[in-house]
CSV table of C-alpha atoms in Angstrom, one decimal:
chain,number,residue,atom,x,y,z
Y,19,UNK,CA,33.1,13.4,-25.8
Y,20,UNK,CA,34.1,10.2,-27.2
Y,21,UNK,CA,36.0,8.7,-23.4
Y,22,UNK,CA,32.7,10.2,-22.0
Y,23,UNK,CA,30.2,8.5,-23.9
Y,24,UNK,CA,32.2,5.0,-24.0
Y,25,UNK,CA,32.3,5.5,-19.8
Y,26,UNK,CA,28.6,5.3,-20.1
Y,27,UNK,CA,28.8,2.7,-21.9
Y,28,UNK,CA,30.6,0.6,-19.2
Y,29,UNK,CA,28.4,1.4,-16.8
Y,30,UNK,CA,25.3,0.3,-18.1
Y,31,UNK,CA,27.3,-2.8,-19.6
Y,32,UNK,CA,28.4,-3.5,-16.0
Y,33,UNK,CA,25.1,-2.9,-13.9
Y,34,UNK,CA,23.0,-5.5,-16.6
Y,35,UNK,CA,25.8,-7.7,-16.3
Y,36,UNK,CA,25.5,-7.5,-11.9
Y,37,UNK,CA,21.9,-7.8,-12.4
Y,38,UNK,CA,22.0,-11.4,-14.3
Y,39,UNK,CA,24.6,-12.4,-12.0
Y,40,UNK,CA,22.3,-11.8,-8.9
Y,41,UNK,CA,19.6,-13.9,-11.1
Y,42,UNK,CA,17.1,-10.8,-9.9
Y,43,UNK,CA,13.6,-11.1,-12.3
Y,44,UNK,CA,11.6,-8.2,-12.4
Y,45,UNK,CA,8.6,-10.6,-11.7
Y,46,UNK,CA,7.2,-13.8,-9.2
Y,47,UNK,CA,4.7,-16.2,-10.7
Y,48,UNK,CA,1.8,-17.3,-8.3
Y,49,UNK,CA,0.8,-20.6,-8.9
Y,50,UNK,CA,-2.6,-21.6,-7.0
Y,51,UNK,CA,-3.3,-25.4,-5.6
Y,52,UNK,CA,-6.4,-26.1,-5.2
Y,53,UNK,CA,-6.0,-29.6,-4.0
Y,54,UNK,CA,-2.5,-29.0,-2.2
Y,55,UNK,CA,-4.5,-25.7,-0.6
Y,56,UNK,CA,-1.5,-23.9,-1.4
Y,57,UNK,CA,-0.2,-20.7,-3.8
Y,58,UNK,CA,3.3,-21.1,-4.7
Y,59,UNK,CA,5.8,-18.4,-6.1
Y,60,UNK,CA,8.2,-19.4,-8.7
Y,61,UNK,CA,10.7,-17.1,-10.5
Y,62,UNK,CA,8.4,-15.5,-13.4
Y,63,UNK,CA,11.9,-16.3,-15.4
Y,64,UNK,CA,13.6,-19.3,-14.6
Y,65,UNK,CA,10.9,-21.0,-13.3
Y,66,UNK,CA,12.3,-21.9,-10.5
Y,67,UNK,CA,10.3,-22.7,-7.1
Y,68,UNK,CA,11.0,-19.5,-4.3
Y,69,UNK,CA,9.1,-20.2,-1.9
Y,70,UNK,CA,5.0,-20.8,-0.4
Y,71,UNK,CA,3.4,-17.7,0.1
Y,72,UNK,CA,1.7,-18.9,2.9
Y,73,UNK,CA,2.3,-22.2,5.2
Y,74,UNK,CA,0.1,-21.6,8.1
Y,75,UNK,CA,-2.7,-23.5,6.4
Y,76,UNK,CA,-5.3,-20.4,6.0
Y,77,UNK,CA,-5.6,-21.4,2.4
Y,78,UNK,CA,-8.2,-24.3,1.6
Y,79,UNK,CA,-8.8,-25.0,-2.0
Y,80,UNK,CA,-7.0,-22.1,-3.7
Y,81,UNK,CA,-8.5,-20.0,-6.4
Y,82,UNK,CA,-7.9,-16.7,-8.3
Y,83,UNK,CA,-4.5,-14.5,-6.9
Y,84,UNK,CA,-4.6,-11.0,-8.0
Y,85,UNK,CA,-3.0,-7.9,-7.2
Y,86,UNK,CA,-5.0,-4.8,-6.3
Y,87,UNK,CA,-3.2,-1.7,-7.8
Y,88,UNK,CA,-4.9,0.4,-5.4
Y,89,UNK,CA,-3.3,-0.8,-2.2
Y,90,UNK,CA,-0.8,-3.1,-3.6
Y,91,UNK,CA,-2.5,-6.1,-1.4
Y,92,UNK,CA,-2.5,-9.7,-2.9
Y,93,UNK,CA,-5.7,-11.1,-2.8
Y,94,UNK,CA,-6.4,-14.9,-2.5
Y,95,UNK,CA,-9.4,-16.5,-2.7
Y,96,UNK,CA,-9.5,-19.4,-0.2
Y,97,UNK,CA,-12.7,-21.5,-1.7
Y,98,UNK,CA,-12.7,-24.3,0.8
Y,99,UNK,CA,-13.2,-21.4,3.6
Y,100,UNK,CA,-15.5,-18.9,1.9
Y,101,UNK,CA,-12.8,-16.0,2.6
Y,102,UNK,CA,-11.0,-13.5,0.4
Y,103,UNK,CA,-7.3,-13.5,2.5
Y,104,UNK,CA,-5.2,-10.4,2.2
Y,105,UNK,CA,-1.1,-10.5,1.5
Y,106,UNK,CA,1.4,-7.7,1.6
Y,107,UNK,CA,3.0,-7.2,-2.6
Y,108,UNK,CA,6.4,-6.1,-0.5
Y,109,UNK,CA,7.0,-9.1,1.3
Y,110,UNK,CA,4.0,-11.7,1.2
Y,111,UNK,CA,3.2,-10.8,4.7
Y,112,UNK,CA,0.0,-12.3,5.5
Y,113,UNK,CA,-2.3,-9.1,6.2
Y,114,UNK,CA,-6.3,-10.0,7.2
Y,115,UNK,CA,-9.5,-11.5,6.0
Y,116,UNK,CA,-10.9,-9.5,3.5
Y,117,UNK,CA,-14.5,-10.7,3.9
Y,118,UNK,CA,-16.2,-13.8,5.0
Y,119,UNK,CA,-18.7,-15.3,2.3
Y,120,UNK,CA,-21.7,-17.3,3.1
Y,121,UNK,CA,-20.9,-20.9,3.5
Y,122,UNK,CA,-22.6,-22.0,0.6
Y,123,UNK,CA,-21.3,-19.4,-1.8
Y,124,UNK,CA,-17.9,-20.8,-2.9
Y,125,UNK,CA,-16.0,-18.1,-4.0
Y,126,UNK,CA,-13.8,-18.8,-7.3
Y,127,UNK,CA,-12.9,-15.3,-9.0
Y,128,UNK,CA,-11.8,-11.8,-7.9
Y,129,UNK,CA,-11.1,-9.1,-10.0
Y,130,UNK,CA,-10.9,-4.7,-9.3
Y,131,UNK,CA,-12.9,-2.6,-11.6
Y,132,UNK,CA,-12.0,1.1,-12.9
Y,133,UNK,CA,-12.9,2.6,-10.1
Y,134,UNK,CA,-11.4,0.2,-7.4
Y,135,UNK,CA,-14.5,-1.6,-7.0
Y,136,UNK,CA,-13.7,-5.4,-5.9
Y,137,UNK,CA,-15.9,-8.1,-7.8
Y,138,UNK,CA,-16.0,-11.9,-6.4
Y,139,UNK,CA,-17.6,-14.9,-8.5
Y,140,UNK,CA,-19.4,-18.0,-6.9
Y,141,UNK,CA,-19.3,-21.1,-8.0
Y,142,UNK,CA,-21.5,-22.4,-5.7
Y,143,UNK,CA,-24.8,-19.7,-6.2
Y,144,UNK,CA,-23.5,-18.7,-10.1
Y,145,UNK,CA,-23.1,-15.2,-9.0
Y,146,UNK,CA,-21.2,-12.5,-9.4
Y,147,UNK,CA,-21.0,-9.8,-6.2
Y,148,UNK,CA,-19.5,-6.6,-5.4
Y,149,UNK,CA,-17.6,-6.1,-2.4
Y,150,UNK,CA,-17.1,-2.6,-0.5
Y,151,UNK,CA,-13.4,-2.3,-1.1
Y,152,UNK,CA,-13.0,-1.4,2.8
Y,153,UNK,CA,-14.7,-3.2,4.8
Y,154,UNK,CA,-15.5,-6.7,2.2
Y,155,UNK,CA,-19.0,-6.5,2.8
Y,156,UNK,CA,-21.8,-7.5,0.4
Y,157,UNK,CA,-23.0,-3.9,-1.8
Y,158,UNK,CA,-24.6,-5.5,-4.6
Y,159,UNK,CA,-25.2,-8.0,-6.9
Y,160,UNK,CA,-23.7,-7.9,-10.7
Y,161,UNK,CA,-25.2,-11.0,-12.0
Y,162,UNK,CA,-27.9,-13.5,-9.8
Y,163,UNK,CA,-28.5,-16.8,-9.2
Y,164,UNK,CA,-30.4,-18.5,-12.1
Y,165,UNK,CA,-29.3,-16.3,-15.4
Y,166,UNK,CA,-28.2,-19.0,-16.9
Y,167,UNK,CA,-24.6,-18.9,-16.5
Y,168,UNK,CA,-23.7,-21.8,-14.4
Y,169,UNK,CA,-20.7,-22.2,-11.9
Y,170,UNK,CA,-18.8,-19.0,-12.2
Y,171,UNK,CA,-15.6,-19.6,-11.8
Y,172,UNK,CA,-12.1,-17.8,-11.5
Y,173,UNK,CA,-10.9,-16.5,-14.8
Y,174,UNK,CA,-13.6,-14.2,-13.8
Y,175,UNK,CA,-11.8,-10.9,-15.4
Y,176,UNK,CA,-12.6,-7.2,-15.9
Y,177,UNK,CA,-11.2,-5.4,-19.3
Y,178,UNK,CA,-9.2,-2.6,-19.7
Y,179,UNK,CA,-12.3,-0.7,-21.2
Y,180,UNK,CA,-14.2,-1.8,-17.9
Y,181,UNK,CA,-15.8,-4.9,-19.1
Y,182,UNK,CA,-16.2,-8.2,-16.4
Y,183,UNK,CA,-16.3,-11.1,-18.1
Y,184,UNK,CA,-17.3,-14.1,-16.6
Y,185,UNK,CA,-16.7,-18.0,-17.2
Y,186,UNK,CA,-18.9,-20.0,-17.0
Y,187,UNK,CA,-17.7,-24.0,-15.6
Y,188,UNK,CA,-20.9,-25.7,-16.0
Y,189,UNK,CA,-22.5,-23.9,-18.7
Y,190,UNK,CA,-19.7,-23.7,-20.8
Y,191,UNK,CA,-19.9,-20.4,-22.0
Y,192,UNK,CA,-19.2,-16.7,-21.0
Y,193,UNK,CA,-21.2,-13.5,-19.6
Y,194,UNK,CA,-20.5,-9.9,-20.1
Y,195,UNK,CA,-21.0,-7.7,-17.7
Y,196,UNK,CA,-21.2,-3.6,-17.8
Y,197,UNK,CA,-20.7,-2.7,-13.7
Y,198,UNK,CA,-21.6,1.0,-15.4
Y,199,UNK,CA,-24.8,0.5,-16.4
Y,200,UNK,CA,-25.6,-3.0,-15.0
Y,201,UNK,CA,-26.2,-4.9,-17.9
Y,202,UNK,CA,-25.4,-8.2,-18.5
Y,203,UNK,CA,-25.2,-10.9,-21.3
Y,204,UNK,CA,-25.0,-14.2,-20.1
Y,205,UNK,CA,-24.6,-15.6,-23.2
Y,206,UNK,CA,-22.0,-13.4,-24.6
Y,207,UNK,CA,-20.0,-16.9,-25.8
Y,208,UNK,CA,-23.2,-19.1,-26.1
Y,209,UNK,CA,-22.5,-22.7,-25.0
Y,210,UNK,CA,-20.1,-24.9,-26.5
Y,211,UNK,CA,-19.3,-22.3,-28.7
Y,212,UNK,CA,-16.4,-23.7,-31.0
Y,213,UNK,CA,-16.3,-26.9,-28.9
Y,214,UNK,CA,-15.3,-25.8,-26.0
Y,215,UNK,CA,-16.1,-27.6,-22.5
Y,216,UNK,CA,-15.6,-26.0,-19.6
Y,217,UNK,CA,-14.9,-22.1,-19.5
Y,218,UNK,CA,-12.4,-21.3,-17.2
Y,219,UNK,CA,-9.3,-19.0,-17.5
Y,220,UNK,CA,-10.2,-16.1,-19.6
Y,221,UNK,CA,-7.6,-13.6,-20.7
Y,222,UNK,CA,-7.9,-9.9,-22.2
Y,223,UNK,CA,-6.4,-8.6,-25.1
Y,224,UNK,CA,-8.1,-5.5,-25.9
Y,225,UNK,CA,-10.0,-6.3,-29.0
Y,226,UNK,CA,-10.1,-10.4,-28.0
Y,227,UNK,CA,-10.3,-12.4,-25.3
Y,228,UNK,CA,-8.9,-15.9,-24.7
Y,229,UNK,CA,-10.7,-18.4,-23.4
Y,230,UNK,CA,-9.7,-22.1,-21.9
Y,231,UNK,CA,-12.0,-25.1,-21.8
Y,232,UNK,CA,-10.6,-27.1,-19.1
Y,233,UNK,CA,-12.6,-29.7,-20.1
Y,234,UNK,CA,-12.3,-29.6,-24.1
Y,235,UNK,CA,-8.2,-29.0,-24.0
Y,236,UNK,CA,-7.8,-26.2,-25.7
Y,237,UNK,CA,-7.6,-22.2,-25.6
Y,238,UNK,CA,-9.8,-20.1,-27.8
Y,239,UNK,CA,-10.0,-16.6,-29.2
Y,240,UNK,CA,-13.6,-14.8,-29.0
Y,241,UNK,CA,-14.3,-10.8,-30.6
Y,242,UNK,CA,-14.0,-8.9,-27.1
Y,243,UNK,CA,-17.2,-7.0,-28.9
Y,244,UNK,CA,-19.3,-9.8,-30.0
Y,245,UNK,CA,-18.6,-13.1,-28.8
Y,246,UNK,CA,-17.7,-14.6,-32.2
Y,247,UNK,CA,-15.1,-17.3,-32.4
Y,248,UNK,CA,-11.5,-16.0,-34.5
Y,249,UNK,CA,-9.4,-19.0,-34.0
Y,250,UNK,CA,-8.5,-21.5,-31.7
Y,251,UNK,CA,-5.5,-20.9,-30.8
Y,252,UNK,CA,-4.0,-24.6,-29.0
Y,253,UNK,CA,-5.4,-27.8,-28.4
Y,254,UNK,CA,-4.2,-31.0,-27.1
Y,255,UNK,CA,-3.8,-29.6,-23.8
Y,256,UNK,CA,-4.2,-31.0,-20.5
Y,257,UNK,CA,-7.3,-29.9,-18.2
Y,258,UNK,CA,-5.8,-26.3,-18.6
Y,259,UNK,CA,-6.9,-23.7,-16.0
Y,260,UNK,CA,-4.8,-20.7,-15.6
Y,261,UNK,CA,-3.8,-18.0,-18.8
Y,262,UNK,CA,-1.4,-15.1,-18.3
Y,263,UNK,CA,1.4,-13.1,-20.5
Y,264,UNK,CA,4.7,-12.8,-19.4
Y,265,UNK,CA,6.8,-9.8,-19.5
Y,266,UNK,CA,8.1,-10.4,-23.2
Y,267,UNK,CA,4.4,-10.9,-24.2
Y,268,UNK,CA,4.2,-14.7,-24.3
Y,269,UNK,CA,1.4,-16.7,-23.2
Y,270,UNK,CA,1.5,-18.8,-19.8
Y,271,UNK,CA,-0.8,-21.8,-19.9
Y,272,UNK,CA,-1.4,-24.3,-16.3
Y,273,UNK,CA,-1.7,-27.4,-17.9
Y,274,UNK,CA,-0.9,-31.0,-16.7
Y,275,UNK,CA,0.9,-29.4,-13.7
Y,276,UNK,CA,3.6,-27.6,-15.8
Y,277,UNK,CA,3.3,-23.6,-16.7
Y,278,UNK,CA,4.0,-23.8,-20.9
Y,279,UNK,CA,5.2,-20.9,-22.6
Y,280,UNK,CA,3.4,-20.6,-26.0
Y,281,UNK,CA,3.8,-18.0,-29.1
Y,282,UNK,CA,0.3,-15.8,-28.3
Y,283,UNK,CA,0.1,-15.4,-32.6
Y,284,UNK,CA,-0.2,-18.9,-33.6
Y,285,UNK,CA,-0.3,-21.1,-30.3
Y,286,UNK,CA,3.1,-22.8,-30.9
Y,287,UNK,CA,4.7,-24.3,-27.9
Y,288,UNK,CA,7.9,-22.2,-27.4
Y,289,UNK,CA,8.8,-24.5,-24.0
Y,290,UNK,CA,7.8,-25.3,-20.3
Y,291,UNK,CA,8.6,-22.8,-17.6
Y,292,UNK,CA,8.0,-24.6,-14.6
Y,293,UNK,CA,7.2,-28.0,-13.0
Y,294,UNK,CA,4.8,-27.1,-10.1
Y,295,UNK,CA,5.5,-30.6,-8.6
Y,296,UNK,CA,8.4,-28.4,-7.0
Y,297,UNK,CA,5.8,-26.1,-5.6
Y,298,UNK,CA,4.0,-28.7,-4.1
Y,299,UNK,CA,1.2,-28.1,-6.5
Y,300,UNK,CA,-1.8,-30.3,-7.0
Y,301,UNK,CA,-4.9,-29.2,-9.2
Y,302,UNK,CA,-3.7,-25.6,-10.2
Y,303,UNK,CA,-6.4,-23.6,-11.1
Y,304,UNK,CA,-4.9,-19.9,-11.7
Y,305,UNK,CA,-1.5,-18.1,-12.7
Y,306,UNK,CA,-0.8,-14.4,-11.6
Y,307,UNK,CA,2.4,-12.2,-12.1
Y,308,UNK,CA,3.1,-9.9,-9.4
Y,309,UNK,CA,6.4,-7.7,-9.2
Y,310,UNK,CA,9.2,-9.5,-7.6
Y,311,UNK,CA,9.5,-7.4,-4.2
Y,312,UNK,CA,13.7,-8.5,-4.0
Y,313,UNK,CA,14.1,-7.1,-7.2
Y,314,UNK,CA,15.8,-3.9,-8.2
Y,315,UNK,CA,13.0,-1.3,-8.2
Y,316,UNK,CA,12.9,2.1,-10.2
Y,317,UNK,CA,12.5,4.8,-8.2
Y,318,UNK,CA,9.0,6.3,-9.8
Y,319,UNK,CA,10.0,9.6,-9.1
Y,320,UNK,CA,12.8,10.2,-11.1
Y,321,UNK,CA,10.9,9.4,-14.4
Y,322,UNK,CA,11.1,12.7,-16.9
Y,323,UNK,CA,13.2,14.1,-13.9
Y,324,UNK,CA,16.6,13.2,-15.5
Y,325,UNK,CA,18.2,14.4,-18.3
Y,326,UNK,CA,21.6,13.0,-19.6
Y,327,UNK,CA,24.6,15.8,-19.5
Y,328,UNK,CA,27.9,14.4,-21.6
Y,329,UNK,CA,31.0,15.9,-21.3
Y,330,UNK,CA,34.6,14.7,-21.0
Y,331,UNK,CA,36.8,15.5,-17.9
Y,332,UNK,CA,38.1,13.8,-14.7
Y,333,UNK,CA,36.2,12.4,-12.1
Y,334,UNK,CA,36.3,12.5,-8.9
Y,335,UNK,CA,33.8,11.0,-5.6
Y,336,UNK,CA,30.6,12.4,-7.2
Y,337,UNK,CA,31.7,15.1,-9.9
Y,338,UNK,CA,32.5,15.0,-13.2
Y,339,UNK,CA,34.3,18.4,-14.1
Y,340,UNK,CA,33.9,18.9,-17.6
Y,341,UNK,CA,35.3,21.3,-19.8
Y,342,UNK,CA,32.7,20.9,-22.3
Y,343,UNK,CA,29.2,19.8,-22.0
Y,344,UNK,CA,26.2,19.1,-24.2
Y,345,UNK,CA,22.4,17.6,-23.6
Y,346,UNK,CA,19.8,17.1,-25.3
Y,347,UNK,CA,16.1,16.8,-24.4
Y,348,UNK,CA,15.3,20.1,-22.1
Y,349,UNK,CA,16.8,23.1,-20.8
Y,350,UNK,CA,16.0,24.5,-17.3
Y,351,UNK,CA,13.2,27.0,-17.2
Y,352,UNK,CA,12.9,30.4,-15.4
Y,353,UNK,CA,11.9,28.7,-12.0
Y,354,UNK,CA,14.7,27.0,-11.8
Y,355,UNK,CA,16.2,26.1,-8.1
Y,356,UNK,CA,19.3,24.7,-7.6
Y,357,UNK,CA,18.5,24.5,-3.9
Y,358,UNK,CA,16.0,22.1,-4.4
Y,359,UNK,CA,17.6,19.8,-6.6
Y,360,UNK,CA,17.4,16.4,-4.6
Y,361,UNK,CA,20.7,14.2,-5.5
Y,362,UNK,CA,19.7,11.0,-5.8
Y,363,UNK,CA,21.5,7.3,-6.6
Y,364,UNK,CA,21.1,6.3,-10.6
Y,365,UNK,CA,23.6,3.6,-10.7
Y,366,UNK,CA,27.5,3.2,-10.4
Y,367,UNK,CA,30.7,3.2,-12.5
Y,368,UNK,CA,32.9,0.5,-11.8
């Protein structure tokens, strides 16, 4: 029992220890370039530069990057063109034009809702518009021109309880939006609330939401219910634009051309992760994680399918004849088939 547990030991020691070598992160970081027309993918990690995602110049003035779930598509939105473009998740592969906007509508923000729906904010008509998910034409209208809210832009960003929240550039403030019934509350964050200039990356947190004002330097925390101000959370910032968490929970803040880590509790800097001069980029405006598609994947289909069996014997090729065995965990139920157990590759021993 003892040499058989300790084997296991070794194996998950060694396959870590492959992993760091390779330098394989579970996660790319899209970095959009609005000026530079441009998204650039950095090693969510390290931080440093991979590659572009796209270098045939269909990108003009680069907004929100987000990943459908629903079809595993990147979606860009290329302001400066008034199209949504469409990018493989496996290998960046440019794929089509999602839909071409009226010229005059300016397109900042994308986001999917519960039910796959595909939501798209204009800056240049303060809208916010559904899309069919299929064929990117126009199927309704969330929010019109002349609520109030003024130059929606692309932290435009629905909740996980279904909610779209939308910032608002010119106003200053944010709407919330119920696609379910309709409603809306343009001033959900009423203007200037807690100083802040300039509404732009929003972030969800279940019961808050964060909030930068590009133009006040700082990132705020609002009620997800009400709208009230909690804290804010950094200042001194440089004309911040895009907000995400990283996989170990920490916040990711585009400011002054540099992603900065920060400590999501009490807005202390932990460190920079990346210099997006290497990226070529010039006037970020948003920050999106996608899985790394080079990285070791786990194969969905084995999860709750495997059960660990210890037992001490030789090995040989692919057997382990044990003279004793034990688990824990399950048991195998009446139906069980040995004929359609499917062997397949969980790791090595070396």
């Amino acid at each position: 029992m003892r040499s058989a547990t300790v084997l296991a030991l070794i194996a998950a020691a060694t396959l870590s220890d492959r992993a760091a070598a390779q330098g394989s992160c579970a996660e790319h970081l899209l970095v959009s370039g609005y000026f530079s027309n441009n998204v650039a993918i950095f090693d969510a990690c390290s931080g440093a530069f991979v590659r572009q995602l796209d270098s045939s110049g269909r990108i003009r003035g680069a907004q929100a990057v987000r990943l459908n779930p629903a079809n595993q598509l990147i979606y860009v939105v290329s302001e400066g063109t008034d199209r949504i473009l469409r990018y493989r998740a496996s290998d960046y592969e440019f794929v089509d034009v999602f839909a071409q906007l009226p010229g005059n509508f300016d397109p900042t923000g994308i986001d999917f809702g519960l039910d796959d729906e595909v939501y798209v904010a204009s800056y240049g008509t303060s809208s916010v518009v559904e899309l069919d998910p299929d064929s990117g034409t126009q199927v309704a209208v969330l929010l019109p021109a002349g609520s109030g809210l003024l130059g929606a832009d692309n932290g435009m960003m629905v909740s996980v309880s279904g909610q779209l929240f939308v910032p608002g550039y010119d106003s200053s403030s944010v709407a919330m939006i119920n696609p379910g019934s309709g409603s809306a509350n343009v001033n959900f964050i009423r203007s200037g609330t807690g100083g802040m200039v300039n509404a732009r990356g929003i972030l969800d947190e279940g019961a808050t939401i964060l909030v930068g004002g590009e133009g006040s330097g700082a990132v705020y925390r609002f009620s997800a219910s009400n709208g009230a101000l909690v804290q804010t959370l950094i200042t001194g910032l440089s004309r911040p634009t895009g907000l995400t968490r990283d996989a170990a929970g920490k916040l990711l803040v585009l400011t002054g051309n540099q992603v900065r880590r920060y400590e999501p509790d009490n807005g202390a800097l932990i460190g920079t992760l990346a210099n997006l001069n290497q990226g070529g980029i010039s006037g970020g405006t948003f920050l999106a994680l996608v899985p790394n598609p080079q990285a070791a994947s786990v194969d969905q289909s084995q999860i709750g399918s495997q059960y660990w069996v210890f037992g001490s014997g030789p090995a040989q090729a692919r057997s382990l004849s044990a003279e004793m065995v034990s688990a824990t965990g399950s048991v195998y139920g009446a139906g069980f088939d040995p004929d359609e157990v499917v062997r397949k590759r969980w790791g090595s021993i070396t």
